[in-house]
Amino acid sequence: MGYQRLRYLNTEKGRKKHVRKITKFKRSIKAISPVISVLLLIAIAVVAAIVAYAWVTGYIGFQSERADNQILIQSQSYTSQGNLVIYVQNTGVGTVHLKQDSSVYVNDVLQTIWKIDDVVIAPGSKHAITMGQTVKVEVNYDQFKPGDRIKVVTVEGTSMQVTGNSRSGSSSGGSGGSGGSGGSGSSTTYTITPSAETGGTITPSTAQQVSAGGSVTFTVTANTGYHIDAVYVDGSAVTLDLQNKYTFSNVQANHNIHATFGADGVNPLNRYTITVTQTANGIINPGTSTYDAGATPSFTITPNSGYQIASITANGAPVAVTTPLGQTYEFSALSANGALTATYSVLPQSQYTITVTQNDHGTITPGTTTVAAGASQTFQIVADTGYHIASIVANGVSQTITSPSSQSYTFTSVSAPCTLTATYAANTQTQYTVSFAMGTGGQSITPPIGEHSYNPGTQVQLGATAQGSYVFQSWATSNPAGLTFDNAYIQNAKLTVNAAGTVTANFISTSSNKLAFVESTTPQTLLVNQPSLLIKVQRQNSAGNPLQSGSLTVTLTATSGSFYSDAYCTKPITTITINNTQNSASFYYQASVTGSPIITASATNYQPVSTTFTINNPTLTKVLQTSNFDGSNWDQGWEFWANPPWNVNTTQCYSSPNSVASDSSNSGAFSCDKLDATGAKYISVTFQFRINRYALPSNFQLRYGVNVTDNYENVKWINLGVNLGDTNVYSYDTWHQYTIYIPNNPAFTTHFRFQLLSDIPQGSLAAVYVDNIQITMYK
């Protein structure tokens, strides 16, 4: 057949027919060539698009990930043994696998996997990661440090690489680092994934979805027998707050938080933990951390604004604070666990502001001002004409108004910001009318007789002058609640006006009975909060002779903060009573502040008596003598006087081997040698004493002598009037300490001698004991 075909073509007729077919075919080709060109261009474009798509979605490239197999390295950390830990999440839509011996590279060097999710995996084995799952991969690599390149490759060929402790990118076109809704980058929610190693928990324990800008808090808790070792966020160590909480705020990306724990008392691989205890108003950085043996970790202690470091304690020992506004502490080479904490205090200011609030109808001068710390500042408060000061409030506390039209107020030793304000009221609404009168025997009074108007709180200075045969007796008022005197029994008393009423000056004839201070020198100079010498008040007729009939109640008053006490100097009193057969009564006086108070004794139909005391703070001059009766050489010595002397007792001692004892067999006086007390303003005597249950108040008393001679019999003794045997005050069979202050009345010009008196009847079982006597002189 082929041969015949060839023969046919070799004929003329055959050749012409064949040429015609070829020509027809060429014409057909020319006709369709534009269509073919267009189709070829379309095919090339499609292939290019497919190639580009495959490259983007992971089908082409060296470190590529297919869209269904992408992964994400969430964070990196290390275990307490130092092994590298990687948290890998499957962010694709299919399952991927890690291989034990070929999936992890560090700095391009292949490493083997030891554990996945804390379970040891077999050599050469594979581990599946399902869609959305995050696994903890522990690598047999203990040299991890910031800046290392970490690469994870799946069996399916997808991979991701990070650098240091933060994500450096993803080979999946950015999908590995996007939002928590699958990595598309368009979602506004993010995933916070918690995890914890053996020894404790983190709550909540499951992944948390957080809206962009939101926050979430995790709490780390160690099990019994464990402690929190470290907490990492995205592979970096962080510090928990005082409640072991950590808060993600303003979340704008996926995060991981991982907690590790250490067994108490266990120290694997020679690593030691520095436990940092945080306190209020400052912070120590870093917090609790673990270090290799021999490390010298450094911690920075920083107070909050407005505070300073008050103390630093390292391993239980105090550390000197050298820079209170911030200090660094470095531990020496570690060979054991350690501890560090600090406390903080408010930073003292060099200046403080006193804020003045002005109100209508008055002015405070100066206004708001700044003063140096410790300085004082005085303000003048002045009411406008027709107004008076209604209130003054300093630092929130109302102040007493003593001069309603104009008054000053002083802040002293300013150590904090202060405030001051005042209000004012119209005079016509609050003034009180006081009517002043003068009784028989008066010559003049101040203010003059008649009506006078005062603003509330006004203090009025009073004055009274008697006629020749009269003396001032007292001030009286018709309204004791609203019109009050600082001392109604002195002529120059002060009246405080807070209501209307009448004030009268009373006088009494010099031929009338009177009160007088006797047998005690007044005025006296006293120590603050120490009693005076015994003060005796006597009732007398006009000629000065004592009266001994009837009963009289005497009122005691003073012009400053003080109180009076009875003969035992223990019970505060306001009155004393002179009984039928007595012509006098005694009391003590005691003041709580320095100054010159006036004390007054007054009674109905008697001329009052007043005197001025001087109250000072003492300055120690020297200790004159001490004794504890232990057999040592005592300063200037002690004498046991005959009739008969006290003895040295060894069974009732207070705090030394011996005490001095007196009983029915040796009662009498016990005195010190004469002591040089020249120039003393006060002398104090302090001692311990003990009385048994049979002693009476009169069995144990005190007295002293001044200007004494060597001859004991010639000493003029002054009885202090203190009966220490009073069991209403001092219990039996118990050691007590007693101190008495003796002022220079009469003056200490030469020598001083102190004596304890014991008067125990023969056959009595009573006894008193004395120990540890100290006599001190003050200027």
Short mmCIF file of N, CA and C in Angstrom, two decimals, residues 494-567:
data_model
loop_
_atom_site.label_atom_id
_atom_site.label_comp_id
_atom_site.label_asym_id
_atom_site.label_seq_id
_atom_site.Cartn_x
_atom_site.Cartn_y
_atom_site.Cartn_z
N LYS A 494 -8.59 85.67 134.39
CA LYS A 494 -9.08 85.87 133.03
C LYS A 494 -10.45 85.26 132.90
N LEU A 495 -11.35 86.02 132.26
CA LEU A 495 -12.74 85.60 132.06
C LEU A 495 -12.92 85.24 130.58
N THR A 496 -13.48 84.05 130.30
CA THR A 496 -13.80 83.65 128.94
C THR A 496 -15.30 83.79 128.74
N VAL A 497 -15.70 84.56 127.70
CA VAL A 497 -17.11 84.90 127.48
C VAL A 497 -17.68 84.03 126.37
N ASN A 498 -18.68 83.23 126.73
CA ASN A 498 -19.44 82.46 125.75
C ASN A 498 -20.94 82.54 126.01
N ALA A 499 -21.34 83.50 126.82
CA ALA A 499 -22.77 83.71 127.12
C ALA A 499 -22.90 85.04 127.85
N ALA A 500 -24.13 85.51 127.97
CA ALA A 500 -24.40 86.74 128.71
C ALA A 500 -24.52 86.41 130.20
N GLY A 501 -24.35 87.44 131.06
CA GLY A 501 -24.50 87.23 132.49
C GLY A 501 -23.86 88.35 133.27
N THR A 502 -23.76 88.14 134.58
CA THR A 502 -23.20 89.14 135.49
C THR A 502 -21.94 88.59 136.15
N VAL A 503 -20.92 89.45 136.29
CA VAL A 503 -19.68 89.11 136.97
C VAL A 503 -19.48 90.10 138.12
N THR A 504 -19.22 89.57 139.32
CA THR A 504 -19.09 90.41 140.51
C THR A 504 -17.76 90.13 141.19
N ALA A 505 -17.10 91.20 141.62
CA ALA A 505 -15.89 91.09 142.43
C ALA A 505 -16.27 91.19 143.89
N ASN A 506 -15.88 90.18 144.68
CA ASN A 506 -16.20 90.14 146.11
C ASN A 506 -14.96 90.43 146.93
N PHE A 507 -15.18 91.13 148.05
CA PHE A 507 -14.10 91.50 148.95
C PHE A 507 -14.48 91.08 150.37
N ILE A 508 -13.48 90.97 151.23
CA ILE A 508 -13.73 90.57 152.61
C ILE A 508 -12.88 91.43 153.53
N SER A 509 -13.42 91.71 154.70
CA SER A 509 -12.74 92.59 155.65
C SER A 509 -11.49 91.91 156.18
N THR A 510 -10.45 92.73 156.38
CA THR A 510 -9.22 92.19 156.96
C THR A 510 -9.41 91.74 158.39
N SER A 511 -10.54 92.11 159.01
CA SER A 511 -10.84 91.63 160.36
C SER A 511 -11.46 90.24 160.33
N SER A 512 -11.72 89.69 159.16
CA SER A 512 -12.32 88.37 159.04
C SER A 512 -11.25 87.29 159.17
N ASN A 513 -11.74 86.06 159.32
CA ASN A 513 -10.83 84.91 159.34
C ASN A 513 -10.12 84.79 157.99
N LYS A 514 -8.99 84.08 157.99
CA LYS A 514 -8.21 83.97 156.76
C LYS A 514 -7.52 82.60 156.69
N LEU A 515 -7.03 82.27 155.47
CA LEU A 515 -6.23 81.07 155.25
C LEU A 515 -4.78 81.46 155.05
N ALA A 516 -3.87 80.57 155.46
CA ALA A 516 -2.44 80.86 155.32
C ALA A 516 -1.69 79.56 155.07
N PHE A 517 -0.61 79.66 154.26
CA PHE A 517 0.31 78.54 154.11
C PHE A 517 1.33 78.59 155.25
N VAL A 518 1.47 77.48 155.99
CA VAL A 518 2.37 77.45 157.14
C VAL A 518 3.24 76.20 157.09
N GLU A 519 4.37 76.24 157.76
CA GLU A 519 5.30 75.13 157.94
C GLU A 519 5.83 74.59 156.60
N SER A 520 5.61 75.28 155.54
CA SER A 520 6.18 74.88 154.26
C SER A 520 6.48 76.16 153.48
N THR A 521 7.66 76.17 152.86
CA THR A 521 8.09 77.37 152.17
C THR A 521 7.43 77.45 150.81
N THR A 522 6.74 78.52 150.54
CA THR A 522 6.18 78.78 149.22
C THR A 522 6.57 80.19 148.83
N PRO A 523 6.81 80.51 147.58
CA PRO A 523 6.70 79.55 146.47
C PRO A 523 7.86 78.55 146.43
N GLN A 524 7.68 77.46 145.65
CA GLN A 524 8.69 76.44 145.49
C GLN A 524 9.06 76.32 144.00
N THR A 525 10.24 75.76 143.77
CA THR A 525 10.67 75.42 142.40
C THR A 525 10.58 73.91 142.26
N LEU A 526 9.78 73.45 141.28
CA LEU A 526 9.48 72.03 141.14
C LEU A 526 9.97 71.48 139.81
N LEU A 527 10.06 70.16 139.74
CA LEU A 527 10.27 69.47 138.47
C LEU A 527 8.94 69.19 137.81
N VAL A 528 8.93 69.16 136.48
CA VAL A 528 7.73 68.77 135.75
C VAL A 528 7.29 67.38 136.19
N ASN A 529 6.00 67.25 136.48
CA ASN A 529 5.36 65.97 136.85
C ASN A 529 5.91 65.37 138.14
N GLN A 530 6.51 66.20 139.01
CA GLN A 530 6.96 65.72 140.31
C GLN A 530 6.27 66.53 141.41
N PRO A 531 5.94 65.89 142.53
CA PRO A 531 5.18 66.60 143.57
C PRO A 531 6.03 67.60 144.32
N SER A 532 5.36 68.59 144.87
CA SER A 532 6.01 69.59 145.70
C SER A 532 6.32 69.00 147.08
N LEU A 533 6.97 69.79 147.87
CA LEU A 533 7.02 69.44 149.29
C LEU A 533 5.60 69.52 149.85
N LEU A 534 5.42 68.95 151.00
CA LEU A 534 4.11 69.00 151.63
C LEU A 534 3.71 70.45 151.87
N ILE A 535 2.49 70.81 151.45
CA ILE A 535 1.96 72.17 151.64
C ILE A 535 0.88 72.10 152.71
N LYS A 536 1.00 72.93 153.72
CA LYS A 536 0.02 72.92 154.82
C LYS A 536 -0.76 74.23 154.81
N VAL A 537 -2.10 74.13 154.82
CA VAL A 537 -2.99 75.28 154.85
C VAL A 537 -3.59 75.37 156.26
N GLN A 538 -3.50 76.55 156.84
CA GLN A 538 -4.03 76.76 158.20
C GLN A 538 -5.14 77.80 158.16
N ARG A 539 -6.16 77.59 158.99
CA ARG A 539 -7.22 78.60 159.14
C ARG A 539 -6.86 79.46 160.35
N GLN A 540 -6.96 80.77 160.18
CA GLN A 540 -6.54 81.72 161.22
C GLN A 540 -7.59 82.81 161.37
N ASN A 541 -7.54 83.47 162.54
CA ASN A 541 -8.36 84.68 162.70
C ASN A 541 -7.61 85.85 162.09
N SER A 542 -8.18 87.02 162.16
CA SER A 542 -7.56 88.17 161.50
C SER A 542 -6.22 88.53 162.09
N ALA A 543 -5.97 88.10 163.34
CA ALA A 543 -4.70 88.39 163.99
C ALA A 543 -3.63 87.37 163.62
N GLY A 544 -4.00 86.29 162.88
CA GLY A 544 -3.05 85.28 162.47
C GLY A 544 -2.94 84.12 163.42
N ASN A 545 -3.85 84.01 164.39
CA ASN A 545 -3.82 82.89 165.33
C ASN A 545 -4.65 81.74 164.79
N PRO A 546 -4.19 80.48 165.00
CA PRO A 546 -4.93 79.32 164.48
C PRO A 546 -6.32 79.19 165.10
N LEU A 547 -7.26 78.72 164.30
CA LEU A 547 -8.61 78.41 164.77
C LEU A 547 -8.75 76.91 164.90
N GLN A 548 -9.41 76.43 165.96
CA GLN A 548 -9.50 74.99 166.19
C GLN A 548 -10.92 74.54 166.46
N SER A 549 -11.90 75.27 166.00
CA SER A 549 -13.29 74.86 166.19
C SER A 549 -14.01 74.85 164.85
N GLY A 550 -15.01 73.99 164.72
CA GLY A 550 -15.76 73.90 163.49
C GLY A 550 -15.02 73.13 162.40
N SER A 551 -15.70 72.92 161.28
CA SER A 551 -15.12 72.20 160.15
C SER A 551 -15.15 73.11 158.92
N LEU A 552 -14.10 73.05 158.11
CA LEU A 552 -13.99 73.96 156.98
C LEU A 552 -13.53 73.19 155.74
N THR A 553 -14.23 73.41 154.62
CA THR A 553 -13.82 72.83 153.34
C THR A 553 -13.05 73.88 152.55
N VAL A 554 -11.83 73.52 152.14
CA VAL A 554 -10.96 74.43 151.42
C VAL A 554 -10.88 73.98 149.95
N THR A 555 -11.10 74.93 149.04
CA THR A 555 -11.03 74.65 147.60
C THR A 555 -9.66 75.01 147.06
N LEU A 556 -9.08 74.12 146.27
CA LEU A 556 -7.75 74.33 145.70
C LEU A 556 -7.89 74.60 144.20
N THR A 557 -7.28 75.66 143.71
CA THR A 557 -7.33 76.00 142.29
C THR A 557 -5.94 76.40 141.81
N ALA A 558 -5.76 76.41 140.49
CA ALA A 558 -4.48 76.81 139.90
C ALA A 558 -4.74 77.40 138.53
N THR A 559 -3.75 78.13 138.00
CA THR A 559 -3.94 78.81 136.71
C THR A 559 -3.37 78.03 135.54
N SER A 560 -2.86 76.84 135.73
CA SER A 560 -2.32 76.06 134.61
C SER A 560 -2.58 74.58 134.86
N GLY A 561 -2.32 73.78 133.83
CA GLY A 561 -2.57 72.35 133.92
C GLY A 561 -1.81 71.72 135.07
N SER A 562 -2.54 71.19 136.04
CA SER A 562 -1.91 70.62 137.23
C SER A 562 -2.95 69.83 138.00
N PHE A 563 -2.50 69.22 139.10
CA PHE A 563 -3.44 68.57 140.00
C PHE A 563 -2.86 68.57 141.40
N TYR A 564 -3.73 68.32 142.36
CA TYR A 564 -3.34 68.23 143.76
C TYR A 564 -3.53 66.80 144.21
N SER A 565 -2.76 66.41 145.23
CA SER A 565 -2.90 65.06 145.75
C SER A 565 -2.88 65.09 147.27
N ASP A 566 -3.31 63.95 147.84
CA ASP A 566 -3.43 63.86 149.29
C ASP A 566 -2.05 63.64 149.93
N ALA A 567 -2.05 63.36 151.22
CA ALA A 567 -0.81 63.25 151.97
C ALA A 567 0.05 62.09 151.51
#
